[in-house]
Amino acid sequence: SQKIEQNSEALNIQEGKTATLTCNYTNYSPAYLQWYRQDPGRGPVFLLLIRENEKEKRKERLKVTFDTTLKQSLFHITASQPADSATYLCALHQAGTALIFGKGTTLSVSS
Amino acid sequence: DAGVIQSPRHEVTEMGQEVTLRCKPISGHDYLFWYRQTMMRGLELLIYFNNNVPIDDSGMPEDRFSAKMPNASFSTLKIQPSEPRDSAVYFCASSLSTSGTDTQYFGPGTRLTVL
């Protein structure tokens, strides 16, 4: 069956550390993968997009990798801050379908 | 643009009542999506429209749910009759297309509680 799994429901780290979130998928062949941030009481907001032929994408303190062999994407936040605390969702796109979202990982950054 | 607009933001109703959720997408976006989010199941796609035409409604739970898009600037999601298990946050989103490079813009959501 098709599955998208994000490593854990919750991740707690200390300010200044690097947060690494994982998105694994099964029985999909995505051409693109997107990451969204969701704050409590709000809708998800787009952060980054990576194509299947790209290994890595960066935006300020954010870095995304995409390994189609491992069927995995990693989302890194370097020098994390309490303001980075939120739920992060990965979403796959494959031809002929709308985006398919994972359940998300809730990140808590403590000062 | 004000972004995707949803109303109401909160809805509390009793089992058996009809509930109507409303959405105004971003102007110029050809695609509109309705999602339901719960802790257990995450963000589930219910239905999406292209140019006001429903394309995929396979996520609609059952006949109690219906969605319409009478014009490019308005859509409704109706639940009749509502049940306690329908309690969730319902999001509307819009995008320019469904290509992988186009992102979705979400509204603030409607928190539905069915007693």
mmCIF file of N, CA and C in Angstrom, chain A residues 32 34 36 38 41-44 46 49 51 89 93 96-99 101-103, chain B residues 9 33 35 37 39-40 43 45 48 91 98-104 106-108:
data_model
loop_
_atom_site.group_PDB
_atom_site.id
_atom_site.type_symbol
_atom_site.label_atom_id
_atom_site.label_comp_id
_atom_site.label_asym_id
_atom_site.label_seq_id
_atom_site.Cartn_x
_atom_site.Cartn_y
_atom_site.Cartn_z
ATOM 1 N N TYR A 32 8.241 15.552 -7.486
ATOM 2 C CA TYR A 32 8.529 16.721 -6.649
ATOM 3 C C TYR A 32 8.151 16.410 -5.212
ATOM 4 N N GLN A 34 7.477 18.668 -1.524
ATOM 5 C CA GLN A 34 7.371 19.996 -0.915
ATOM 6 C C GLN A 34 7.333 19.857 0.603
ATOM 7 N N TYR A 36 6.048 21.997 4.103
ATOM 8 C CA TYR A 36 5.183 23.066 4.605
ATOM 9 C C TYR A 36 5.367 23.187 6.110
ATOM 10 N N GLN A 38 3.272 24.428 9.602
ATOM 11 C CA GLN A 38 1.952 24.741 10.128
ATOM 12 C C GLN A 38 2.066 25.164 11.594
ATOM 13 N N GLY A 41 -3.480 26.558 14.952
ATOM 14 C CA GLY A 41 -4.613 27.383 14.579
ATOM 15 C C GLY A 41 -4.508 28.026 13.211
ATOM 16 N N ARG A 42 -3.541 27.594 12.419
ATOM 17 C CA ARG A 42 -3.345 28.178 11.086
ATOM 18 C C ARG A 42 -3.224 27.074 10.042
ATOM 19 N N GLY A 43 -3.365 27.468 8.784
ATOM 20 C CA GLY A 43 -3.161 26.517 7.699
ATOM 21 C C GLY A 43 -1.686 26.355 7.376
ATOM 22 N N PRO A 44 -1.332 25.263 6.714
ATOM 23 C CA PRO A 44 0.067 25.054 6.312
ATOM 24 C C PRO A 44 0.545 26.155 5.365
ATOM 25 N N PHE A 46 3.766 27.042 2.632
ATOM 26 C CA PHE A 46 4.837 26.454 1.837
ATOM 27 C C PHE A 46 6.205 27.001 2.257
ATOM 28 N N LEU A 49 10.586 23.501 -2.108
ATOM 29 C CA LEU A 49 10.251 22.464 -3.078
ATOM 30 C C LEU A 49 11.542 21.887 -3.623
ATOM 31 N N ARG A 51 12.992 18.941 -6.599
ATOM 32 C CA ARG A 51 12.659 18.063 -7.720
ATOM 33 C C ARG A 51 13.398 16.732 -7.577
ATOM 34 N N LEU A 89 5.212 19.564 7.586
ATOM 35 C CA LEU A 89 4.559 18.549 6.759
ATOM 36 C C LEU A 89 5.331 18.376 5.460
ATOM 37 N N HIS A 93 4.344 14.986 -4.834
ATOM 38 C CA HIS A 93 3.576 15.150 -6.062
ATOM 39 C C HIS A 93 4.048 14.130 -7.076
ATOM 40 N N GLY A 96 -0.449 13.193 -12.340
ATOM 41 C CA GLY A 96 -1.850 12.806 -12.343
ATOM 42 C C GLY A 96 -2.547 12.913 -11.018
ATOM 43 N N THR A 97 -1.832 13.381 -10.000
ATOM 44 C CA THR A 97 -2.477 13.483 -8.690
ATOM 45 C C THR A 97 -2.241 14.861 -8.108
ATOM 46 N N ALA A 98 -3.069 15.180 -7.127
ATOM 47 C CA ALA A 98 -2.826 16.373 -6.332
ATOM 48 C C ALA A 98 -1.774 16.019 -5.273
ATOM 49 N N LEU A 99 -1.313 17.022 -4.548
ATOM 50 C CA LEU A 99 -0.337 16.787 -3.488
ATOM 51 C C LEU A 99 -0.865 15.804 -2.451
ATOM 52 N N PHE A 101 -0.104 14.617 1.413
ATOM 53 C CA PHE A 101 0.593 15.106 2.599
ATOM 54 C C PHE A 101 0.869 13.995 3.605
ATOM 55 N N GLY A 102 2.025 14.109 4.278
ATOM 56 C CA GLY A 102 2.290 13.298 5.448
ATOM 57 C C GLY A 102 1.575 13.887 6.650
ATOM 58 N N LYS A 103 1.624 13.168 7.778
ATOM 59 C CA LYS A 103 0.903 13.618 8.970
ATOM 60 C C LYS A 103 1.640 14.707 9.725
ATOM 61 N N ARG B 9 -14.870 30.563 11.131
ATOM 62 C CA ARG B 9 -13.622 30.062 11.677
ATOM 63 C C ARG B 9 -13.885 28.937 12.683
ATOM 64 N N PHE B 33 -9.017 23.157 -3.345
ATOM 65 C CA PHE B 33 -8.944 21.885 -2.629
ATOM 66 C C PHE B 33 -9.659 22.022 -1.283
ATOM 67 N N TYR B 35 -9.683 20.032 2.419
ATOM 68 C CA TYR B 35 -9.004 19.049 3.254
ATOM 69 C C TYR B 35 -9.692 18.961 4.611
ATOM 70 N N GLN B 37 -8.454 17.825 8.604
ATOM 71 C CA GLN B 37 -7.282 17.486 9.410
ATOM 72 C C GLN B 37 -7.699 17.044 10.801
ATOM 73 N N MET B 39 -5.933 14.686 14.344
ATOM 74 C CA MET B 39 -4.694 14.154 14.914
ATOM 75 C C MET B 39 -4.444 12.746 14.393
ATOM 76 N N MET B 40 -5.495 11.965 14.327
ATOM 77 C CA MET B 40 -5.347 10.552 13.953
ATOM 78 C C MET B 40 -4.958 10.373 12.483
ATOM 79 N N LEU B 43 -3.713 15.320 7.452
ATOM 80 C CA LEU B 43 -4.386 16.178 6.463
ATOM 81 C C LEU B 43 -4.866 15.292 5.311
ATOM 82 N N LEU B 45 -7.117 14.867 1.827
ATOM 83 C CA LEU B 45 -7.772 15.556 0.719
ATOM 84 C C LEU B 45 -9.173 14.975 0.534
ATOM 85 N N TYR B 48 -11.136 18.040 -4.970
ATOM 86 C CA TYR B 48 -10.581 19.247 -5.557
ATOM 87 C C TYR B 48 -11.253 19.558 -6.889
ATOM 88 N N PHE B 91 -9.843 22.584 5.982
ATOM 89 C CA PHE B 91 -9.070 23.608 5.277
ATOM 90 C C PHE B 91 -9.476 23.659 3.814
ATOM 91 N N THR B 98 -1.931 21.924 -10.702
ATOM 92 C CA THR B 98 -1.538 20.783 -9.875
ATOM 93 C C THR B 98 -0.173 20.253 -10.310
ATOM 94 N N SER B 99 0.578 21.065 -11.032
ATOM 95 C CA SER B 99 1.931 20.627 -11.356
ATOM 96 C C SER B 99 2.752 20.633 -10.074
ATOM 97 N N GLY B 100 3.770 19.840 -10.051
ATOM 98 C CA GLY B 100 4.542 19.703 -8.821
ATOM 99 C C GLY B 100 5.249 20.960 -8.387
ATOM 100 N N THR B 101 5.408 21.909 -9.298
ATOM 101 C CA THR B 101 6.114 23.137 -8.944
ATOM 102 C C THR B 101 5.180 24.204 -8.395
ATOM 103 N N ASP B 102 3.909 23.980 -8.483
ATOM 104 C CA ASP B 102 2.969 24.963 -7.937
ATOM 105 C C ASP B 102 2.598 24.594 -6.514
ATOM 106 N N THR B 103 2.643 25.572 -5.658
ATOM 107 C CA THR B 103 2.367 25.323 -4.254
ATOM 108 C C THR B 103 0.914 25.626 -3.953
ATOM 109 N N GLN B 104 0.454 25.085 -2.852
ATOM 110 C CA GLN B 104 -0.910 25.342 -2.426
ATOM 111 C C GLN B 104 -0.920 26.405 -1.340
ATOM 112 N N PHE B 106 -3.123 27.830 1.686
ATOM 113 C CA PHE B 106 -4.195 27.379 2.566
ATOM 114 C C PHE B 106 -4.893 28.545 3.255
ATOM 115 N N GLY B 107 -6.172 28.346 3.503
ATOM 116 C CA GLY B 107 -6.906 29.267 4.351
ATOM 117 C C GLY B 107 -6.644 28.968 5.817
ATOM 118 N N PRO B 108 -7.253 29.748 6.712
ATOM 119 C CA PRO B 108 -7.013 29.571 8.142
ATOM 120 C C PRO B 108 -7.745 28.377 8.745
#
